[in-house]
Coordinates of C-alpha atoms in Angstrom, one line a residue:
Chain A
X1 CA 0.0 0.0 0.0
X2 CA 2.8 2.4 1.0
X3 CA 4.7 1.5 -2.2
X4 CA 1.6 2.1 -4.4
X5 CA 1.1 5.5 -2.8
X6 CA 4.8 6.3 -3.2
X7 CA 4.6 5.3 -6.9
X8 CA 1.6 7.5 -7.4
X9 CA 3.5 10.5 -6.0
X10 CA 6.6 9.7 -7.9
X11 CA 4.6 9.3 -11.1
X12 CA 3.2 12.7 -10.5
X13 CA 6.6 14.1 -10.2
X14 CA 7.8 12.2 -13.2
X15 CA 5.0 13.5 -15.5
X16 CA 5.7 17.0 -14.3
X17 CA 9.2 16.8 -15.9
X18 CA 9.0 18.9 -19.0
X19 CA 11.5 20.0 -21.6
X20 CA 12.4 23.6 -21.6
X21 CA 10.3 26.2 -23.4
X22 CA 13.2 26.7 -25.8
X23 CA 13.3 23.1 -26.8
X24 CA 9.5 22.9 -27.2
X25 CA 9.4 26.0 -29.3
X26 CA 12.5 25.7 -31.4
X27 CA 13.6 22.1 -31.0
X28 CA 11.9 20.9 -34.1
X29 CA 13.4 23.8 -36.2
X30 CA 16.9 23.0 -35.0
X31 CA 16.3 19.3 -35.7
X32 CA 14.9 19.9 -39.1
X33 CA 17.9 21.9 -40.1
X34 CA 20.2 19.1 -38.9
X35 CA 18.2 16.5 -40.8
X36 CA 18.4 18.6 -44.0
X37 CA 22.2 19.1 -43.5
X38 CA 22.7 15.4 -42.9
X39 CA 20.6 14.5 -46.0
X40 CA 22.5 17.0 -48.1
X41 CA 25.9 15.7 -47.0
X42 CA 24.6 12.1 -47.5
X43 CA 23.5 13.1 -51.0
X44 CA 26.9 14.6 -51.8
X45 CA 28.6 11.4 -50.4
X46 CA 26.4 9.4 -52.7
X47 CA 27.5 11.5 -55.7
X48 CA 31.2 11.1 -54.8
X49 CA 30.8 7.3 -54.3
X50 CA 29.2 7.1 -57.7
X51 CA 31.9 9.1 -59.4
X52 CA 34.6 7.1 -57.7
X53 CA 32.9 3.9 -58.8
X54 CA 32.8 5.0 -62.4
X55 CA 36.5 6.1 -62.4
X56 CA 37.5 2.8 -60.8
X57 CA 35.4 0.9 -63.4
X58 CA 37.1 2.7 -66.2
X59 CA 40.6 2.2 -64.8
X60 CA 40.0 -1.5 -64.2
X61 CA 38.3 -2.0 -67.6
X62 CA 41.2 -0.2 -69.4
X63 CA 43.8 -2.2 -67.5
X64 CA 42.0 -5.4 -68.3
X65 CA 41.8 -4.6 -72.0
X66 CA 45.5 -3.7 -72.2
X67 CA 46.3 -7.0 -70.3
X68 CA 44.1 -9.0 -72.7
X69 CA 45.7 -7.2 -75.7
X70 CA 49.2 -8.4 -74.8
X71 CA 48.5 -11.8 -76.4
X72 CA 46.9 -10.3 -79.5
X73 CA 48.4 -11.0 -83.0
X74 CA 48.4 -8.7 -86.0
X75 CA 44.9 -8.7 -87.5
X76 CA 43.3 -9.2 -84.1
X77 CA 40.8 -6.6 -82.8
X78 CA 42.9 -5.9 -79.7
X79 CA 46.2 -5.6 -81.7
X80 CA 46.0 -1.8 -82.0
X81 CA 45.6 -1.6 -78.2
X82 CA 48.8 -3.6 -77.8
X83 CA 50.7 -1.3 -80.2
X84 CA 49.3 1.8 -78.4
X85 CA 50.2 0.4 -75.0
X86 CA 53.8 -0.2 -76.3
X87 CA 54.0 3.4 -77.5
X88 CA 52.7 4.7 -74.1
X89 CA 55.2 2.4 -72.3
X90 CA 58.0 3.8 -74.5
X91 CA 57.0 7.3 -73.7
X92 CA 56.7 7.0 -69.9
X93 CA 59.8 4.8 -69.4
X94 CA 62.2 7.8 -69.3
X95 CA 59.8 9.6 -66.9
X96 CA 59.6 6.6 -64.5
X97 CA 63.4 6.1 -64.6
X98 CA 65.1 7.1 -61.3
X99 CA 66.8 10.5 -61.4
X100 CA 70.1 9.1 -60.4
X101 CA 70.2 6.9 -63.5
X102 CA 71.3 8.2 -66.8
X103 CA 68.4 8.9 -69.0
X104 CA 67.9 6.0 -71.2
X105 CA 68.0 6.5 -74.9
X106 CA 64.8 5.5 -76.4
X107 CA 65.6 3.2 -79.3
X108 CA 62.6 2.7 -81.4
X109 CA 63.8 -0.7 -82.6
X110 CA 63.5 -2.0 -79.0
X111 CA 59.7 -1.9 -79.2
X112 CA 59.5 -2.1 -83.0
X113 CA 61.5 -5.3 -83.3
X114 CA 59.0 -7.7 -81.6
X115 CA 56.2 -6.2 -83.5
X116 CA 58.2 -6.5 -86.8
X117 CA 59.0 -10.0 -85.9
X118 CA 55.3 -10.7 -85.2
X119 CA 54.4 -9.2 -88.6
X120 CA 57.1 -11.2 -90.4
X121 CA 56.0 -14.4 -88.7
X122 CA 52.4 -13.7 -89.7
X123 CA 53.4 -13.0 -93.3
X124 CA 55.5 -16.2 -93.4
X125 CA 52.6 -18.2 -92.1
X126 CA 50.3 -16.6 -94.7
X127 CA 52.8 -17.4 -97.5
X128 CA 53.1 -21.0 -96.4
X129 CA 49.3 -21.3 -96.3
X130 CA 49.1 -19.8 -99.8
X131 CA 51.8 -22.2 -101.1
X132 CA 50.0 -25.2 -99.7
X133 CA 46.7 -24.1 -101.2
X134 CA 48.5 -23.6 -104.6
X135 CA 49.8 -27.1 -104.8
X136 CA 47.4 -29.5 -106.5
X137 CA 47.4 -33.0 -105.2
X138 CA 49.1 -35.6 -107.7
X139 CA 48.1 -39.2 -107.8
X140 CA 51.2 -41.2 -106.8
X141 CA 51.1 -44.9 -108.0
X142 CA 51.6 -47.2 -105.2
X143 CA 54.8 -49.2 -105.7
X144 CA 54.4 -51.2 -102.6
X145 CA 51.4 -53.6 -102.4
X146 CA 49.0 -52.4 -99.9
X147 CA 48.4 -55.9 -98.5
X148 CA 51.3 -57.8 -97.2
X149 CA 52.2 -61.1 -99.0
X150 CA 50.6 -64.2 -97.5
X151 CA 53.1 -66.2 -95.6
X152 CA 53.9 -69.6 -97.0
X153 CA 53.0 -72.3 -94.6
X154 CA 55.8 -74.8 -94.4
X155 CA 54.9 -78.1 -92.8
X156 CA 57.2 -79.1 -90.0
X157 CA 59.7 -81.8 -90.8
X158 CA 59.5 -84.5 -88.4
X159 CA 62.6 -86.7 -88.4
X160 CA 61.9 -90.4 -88.6
X161 CA 63.0 -92.4 -85.6
X162 CA 64.8 -95.7 -86.6
X163 CA 63.2 -98.7 -85.0
X164 CA 65.5 -100.6 -82.9
X165 CA 65.0 -104.3 -82.6
X166 CA 65.0 -105.5 -79.1
Chain B
X1 CA -6.2 1.6 -33.2
X2 CA -3.7 0.4 -30.6
X3 CA -3.3 1.4 -27.0
X4 CA -0.3 3.5 -27.8
X5 CA -2.1 5.3 -30.6
X6 CA -4.9 6.2 -28.2
X7 CA -2.5 7.5 -25.6
X8 CA -0.8 9.7 -28.2
X9 CA -4.0 11.1 -29.4
X10 CA -4.9 12.0 -25.9
X11 CA -1.6 13.7 -25.4
X12 CA -1.6 15.6 -28.7
X13 CA -1.9 19.4 -28.5
X14 CA -3.9 20.6 -31.5
X15 CA -7.2 19.5 -32.8
X16 CA -5.6 19.2 -36.3
X17 CA -3.1 16.6 -35.0
X18 CA -5.8 14.8 -33.0
X19 CA -7.8 14.1 -36.1
X20 CA -4.8 12.8 -37.9
X21 CA -4.0 9.2 -37.5
X22 CA -0.6 8.5 -36.0
X23 CA 0.0 5.6 -38.3
X24 CA -0.6 7.9 -41.3
X25 CA 1.9 10.4 -39.9
X26 CA 4.4 7.6 -39.6
X27 CA 3.7 6.4 -43.1
X28 CA 4.1 10.0 -44.4
X29 CA 7.4 10.4 -42.5
X30 CA 8.6 7.1 -44.0
X31 CA 7.9 8.6 -47.4
X32 CA 10.2 11.5 -46.5
X33 CA 7.7 14.1 -45.1
X34 CA 9.5 16.2 -42.6
X35 CA 6.2 17.9 -41.8
X36 CA 4.7 14.6 -40.6
X37 CA 7.8 13.9 -38.7
X38 CA 7.6 17.3 -37.0
X39 CA 4.1 16.4 -35.7
X40 CA 5.5 13.1 -34.4
X41 CA 8.3 15.0 -32.8
X42 CA 5.9 17.4 -31.0
X43 CA 3.8 14.4 -29.8
X44 CA 6.7 12.4 -28.5
X45 CA 9.0 15.1 -27.2
X46 CA 7.7 15.3 -23.6
X47 CA 7.6 11.5 -23.3
X48 CA 11.1 10.9 -24.5
X49 CA 12.6 13.9 -22.7
X50 CA 11.3 12.8 -19.2
X51 CA 12.4 9.2 -19.8
X52 CA 15.9 10.5 -20.7
X53 CA 16.0 13.1 -18.0
X54 CA 15.1 10.5 -15.3
X55 CA 18.3 8.6 -16.2
X56 CA 20.8 11.4 -16.9
X57 CA 19.5 14.0 -14.3
X58 CA 20.8 16.9 -16.3
X59 CA 18.5 19.1 -18.3
X60 CA 21.0 20.1 -21.0
X61 CA 22.3 16.5 -21.5
X62 CA 18.7 15.2 -21.5
X63 CA 17.8 17.8 -24.2
X64 CA 20.8 16.9 -26.3
X65 CA 20.1 13.1 -26.0
X66 CA 16.4 13.7 -26.9
X67 CA 17.4 15.6 -30.0
X68 CA 19.8 12.8 -31.0
X69 CA 17.1 10.3 -30.3
X70 CA 14.8 12.0 -32.8
X71 CA 17.6 12.3 -35.4
X72 CA 18.2 8.6 -35.1
X73 CA 14.5 8.0 -35.3
X74 CA 14.3 9.9 -38.6
X75 CA 17.2 7.9 -40.0
X76 CA 15.7 4.6 -38.8
X77 CA 12.0 5.3 -39.5
X78 CA 11.9 3.2 -42.6
X79 CA 13.0 0.2 -40.6
X80 CA 10.0 0.6 -38.3
X81 CA 7.5 -2.2 -38.7
X82 CA 4.1 -1.8 -37.0
X83 CA 3.7 -5.6 -36.6
X84 CA 6.8 -5.8 -34.5
X85 CA 5.7 -3.2 -31.9
X86 CA 4.3 0.2 -31.3
X87 CA 6.0 3.4 -32.6
X88 CA 6.6 4.8 -29.1
X89 CA 8.3 1.6 -28.0
X90 CA 10.5 1.9 -31.1
X91 CA 11.5 5.4 -30.0
X92 CA 12.0 4.4 -26.4
X93 CA 14.4 1.7 -27.5
X94 CA 16.4 4.2 -29.5
X95 CA 16.5 6.6 -26.4
X96 CA 17.4 3.7 -24.2
X97 CA 20.4 2.7 -26.3
X98 CA 21.6 6.3 -26.3
X99 CA 21.3 6.4 -22.5
X100 CA 23.3 3.2 -22.3
X101 CA 26.0 4.8 -24.5
X102 CA 26.0 8.0 -22.4
X103 CA 26.2 6.0 -19.1
X104 CA 29.2 4.1 -20.4
X105 CA 31.1 7.3 -21.2
X106 CA 30.1 9.2 -18.1
X107 CA 30.9 8.6 -14.4
X108 CA 28.0 7.5 -12.2
X109 CA 25.9 10.3 -10.8
X110 CA 26.0 10.8 -7.1
X111 CA 23.0 9.9 -4.9
X112 CA 22.6 13.5 -3.7
X113 CA 22.1 14.7 -7.3
X114 CA 19.7 11.8 -8.0
X115 CA 17.7 12.7 -4.8
X116 CA 16.9 16.1 -6.1
X117 CA 14.0 16.6 -8.4
X118 CA 14.0 19.9 -10.2
X119 CA 10.2 20.4 -10.4
X120 CA 9.1 18.8 -7.2
X121 CA 5.4 18.8 -6.5
X122 CA 4.8 19.4 -2.7
X123 CA 1.4 17.9 -2.4
X124 CA 2.1 15.2 0.2
X125 CA 0.3 16.1 3.5
X126 CA 2.3 14.4 6.1
X127 CA 6.0 14.2 6.7
X128 CA 5.7 10.4 7.1
X129 CA 4.3 10.0 3.6
X130 CA 7.0 12.3 2.3
X131 CA 9.6 10.2 3.9
X132 CA 8.3 7.1 2.3
X133 CA 8.3 8.7 -1.1
X134 CA 11.9 9.9 -0.5
X135 CA 13.0 6.5 0.4
X136 CA 11.4 4.9 -2.7
X137 CA 13.0 7.6 -4.8
X138 CA 16.4 7.0 -3.3
X139 CA 15.9 3.2 -3.7
X140 CA 15.0 3.7 -7.3
X141 CA 18.1 5.8 -7.8
X142 CA 20.3 3.0 -6.4
X143 CA 18.8 0.4 -8.7
X144 CA 20.7 -0.6 -11.8
X145 CA 19.7 1.5 -14.8
X146 CA 17.9 -1.3 -16.5
X147 CA 15.8 -2.1 -13.5
X148 CA 14.9 1.5 -13.0
X149 CA 13.8 1.8 -16.6
X150 CA 11.5 -1.2 -16.1
X151 CA 9.8 0.6 -13.2
X152 CA 9.6 3.9 -15.1
X153 CA 8.1 2.3 -18.2
X154 CA 5.6 0.1 -16.4
X155 CA 4.5 2.3 -13.5
X156 CA 5.1 5.9 -14.7
X157 CA 4.6 5.5 -18.5
X158 CA 2.2 2.6 -18.1
X159 CA 3.7 0.8 -21.1
X160 CA 2.3 -2.8 -21.4
X161 CA 4.6 -5.7 -20.5
X162 CA 4.7 -6.9 -24.1
X163 CA 6.0 -3.5 -25.3
X164 CA 8.5 -3.2 -22.5
X165 CA 9.8 -6.6 -23.5
X166 CA 10.3 -5.3 -27.0
X167 CA 12.1 -2.1 -25.8
X168 CA 14.4 -4.1 -23.5
X169 CA 14.9 -6.9 -26.0
X170 CA 13.7 -9.6 -23.6
X171 CA 10.9 -12.1 -23.2
X172 CA 7.7 -10.8 -21.7
X173 CA 7.8 -13.5 -18.9
X174 CA 11.3 -12.4 -18.0
X175 CA 10.2 -8.8 -17.7
X176 CA 7.3 -9.7 -15.4
X177 CA 9.5 -11.8 -13.2
X178 CA 12.2 -9.1 -13.0
X179 CA 9.7 -6.3 -12.2
X180 CA 8.1 -8.5 -9.5
X181 CA 11.5 -9.0 -7.9
X182 CA 12.3 -5.2 -8.0
X183 CA 9.0 -4.4 -6.3
X184 CA 9.6 -7.0 -3.6
X185 CA 13.1 -5.4 -3.1
X186 CA 11.5 -2.0 -2.8
X187 CA 8.9 -3.2 -0.4
X188 CA 11.7 -4.7 1.7
X189 CA 13.3 -1.2 2.0
X190 CA 10.0 0.2 3.3

C-alpha cells in the first residue's frame, strides 16, 4: 500500500518533468535543419561514391583490356591496343626512370622489333598457307602392295626315328 | 487503433493533430515528409525527454540526447514495422540505447544529485508520507539503470509488458519476473 502510494507520488513528479520552453518551441526547427544538413551531406557522399565507382570501373576496364591485348596478334581486334600500350610504355619509361640513373636513350627498334617479328611471322605463315593451297594433289602410284604377302606355310619336318629291334 | 495510438491522441496538442491518424503520420514520414515527422516530434517530445532526464538527471544533457534520439528515429524510420511493436516503443528503444552509451562514457551520478527533483510537487500532506516517497525515490536511484527503466516504463509511463519486452529486447515473462523482484526489493526497503 505504501509502495503504491509512493509510486503515485513519484509518477506525478515524473509526469511534471517537461522539456524547456526553448526546446518545445525551437527544438523541431533545429532538428529539421540538422536533418536537412545530414541529408545534403549524404546526397553529396552518394555522388562522390558514384563518381569514384565510375572512375574505378574505367581504370579496371582499361587495364583489363590492355592486359588482354598483350597476347593479340596482327589482325586481331585488340592488336592496335597492344601497339598503343607499347607506345605509351616507351614514352613513360624515361619519366619513370630514377633521377640518379642516366636517362635511357629510347631506341625505337626495341619496341618495334618484336612487332616487326610478329608481322614477319604472320606473313610467313600466310605465305606457307598460300603455297600449300596452290599445290594440286598428284596421284602417286603405289609401288608397294597395300596388302602384305601371305606367308607360305611350311609343314614341319618330323625326323623319322629308326626302329631298334630288341 | 492500438493502446499507444490512443495514448498519443490523448496527449496531442492541437485538434488538427488529433484528427490525424498517428499511423498515417508515420507512413508519411517514412515517405520523407519532414512535416509529418515534425508532428510526431511534438507528440513524443515530452515523453522521450522525461524518460531520458530520469536517467541522466541533467536538463542540457537530456535535451541533447532527446534531439539525437529523434535524429536517429528519422534515420531509422523506414525500418519501423508496426507488426513488431508500437512506434513509441521503437522510439523508447532508441532513447534507451543512447542512454546506455552515455552512461558508459560518463561517471556514475551521485545519490545526492539523484535525490533532487527539479520540479518537485509538494502535495504530500504528512511528513511520514513524504519520507516514504523519498526512500522509494532513493531506492529507485540506487537500482541498476535497466531495473529503474523497467519501473519507469511500467509504473510511470504505463507501457504494457509486451511493449517493455520489445524495448528491452527480452521475453515478456522475464520482464514480469524481473519487475516482481524489483517491487519486492523496494517493499523490503520500506
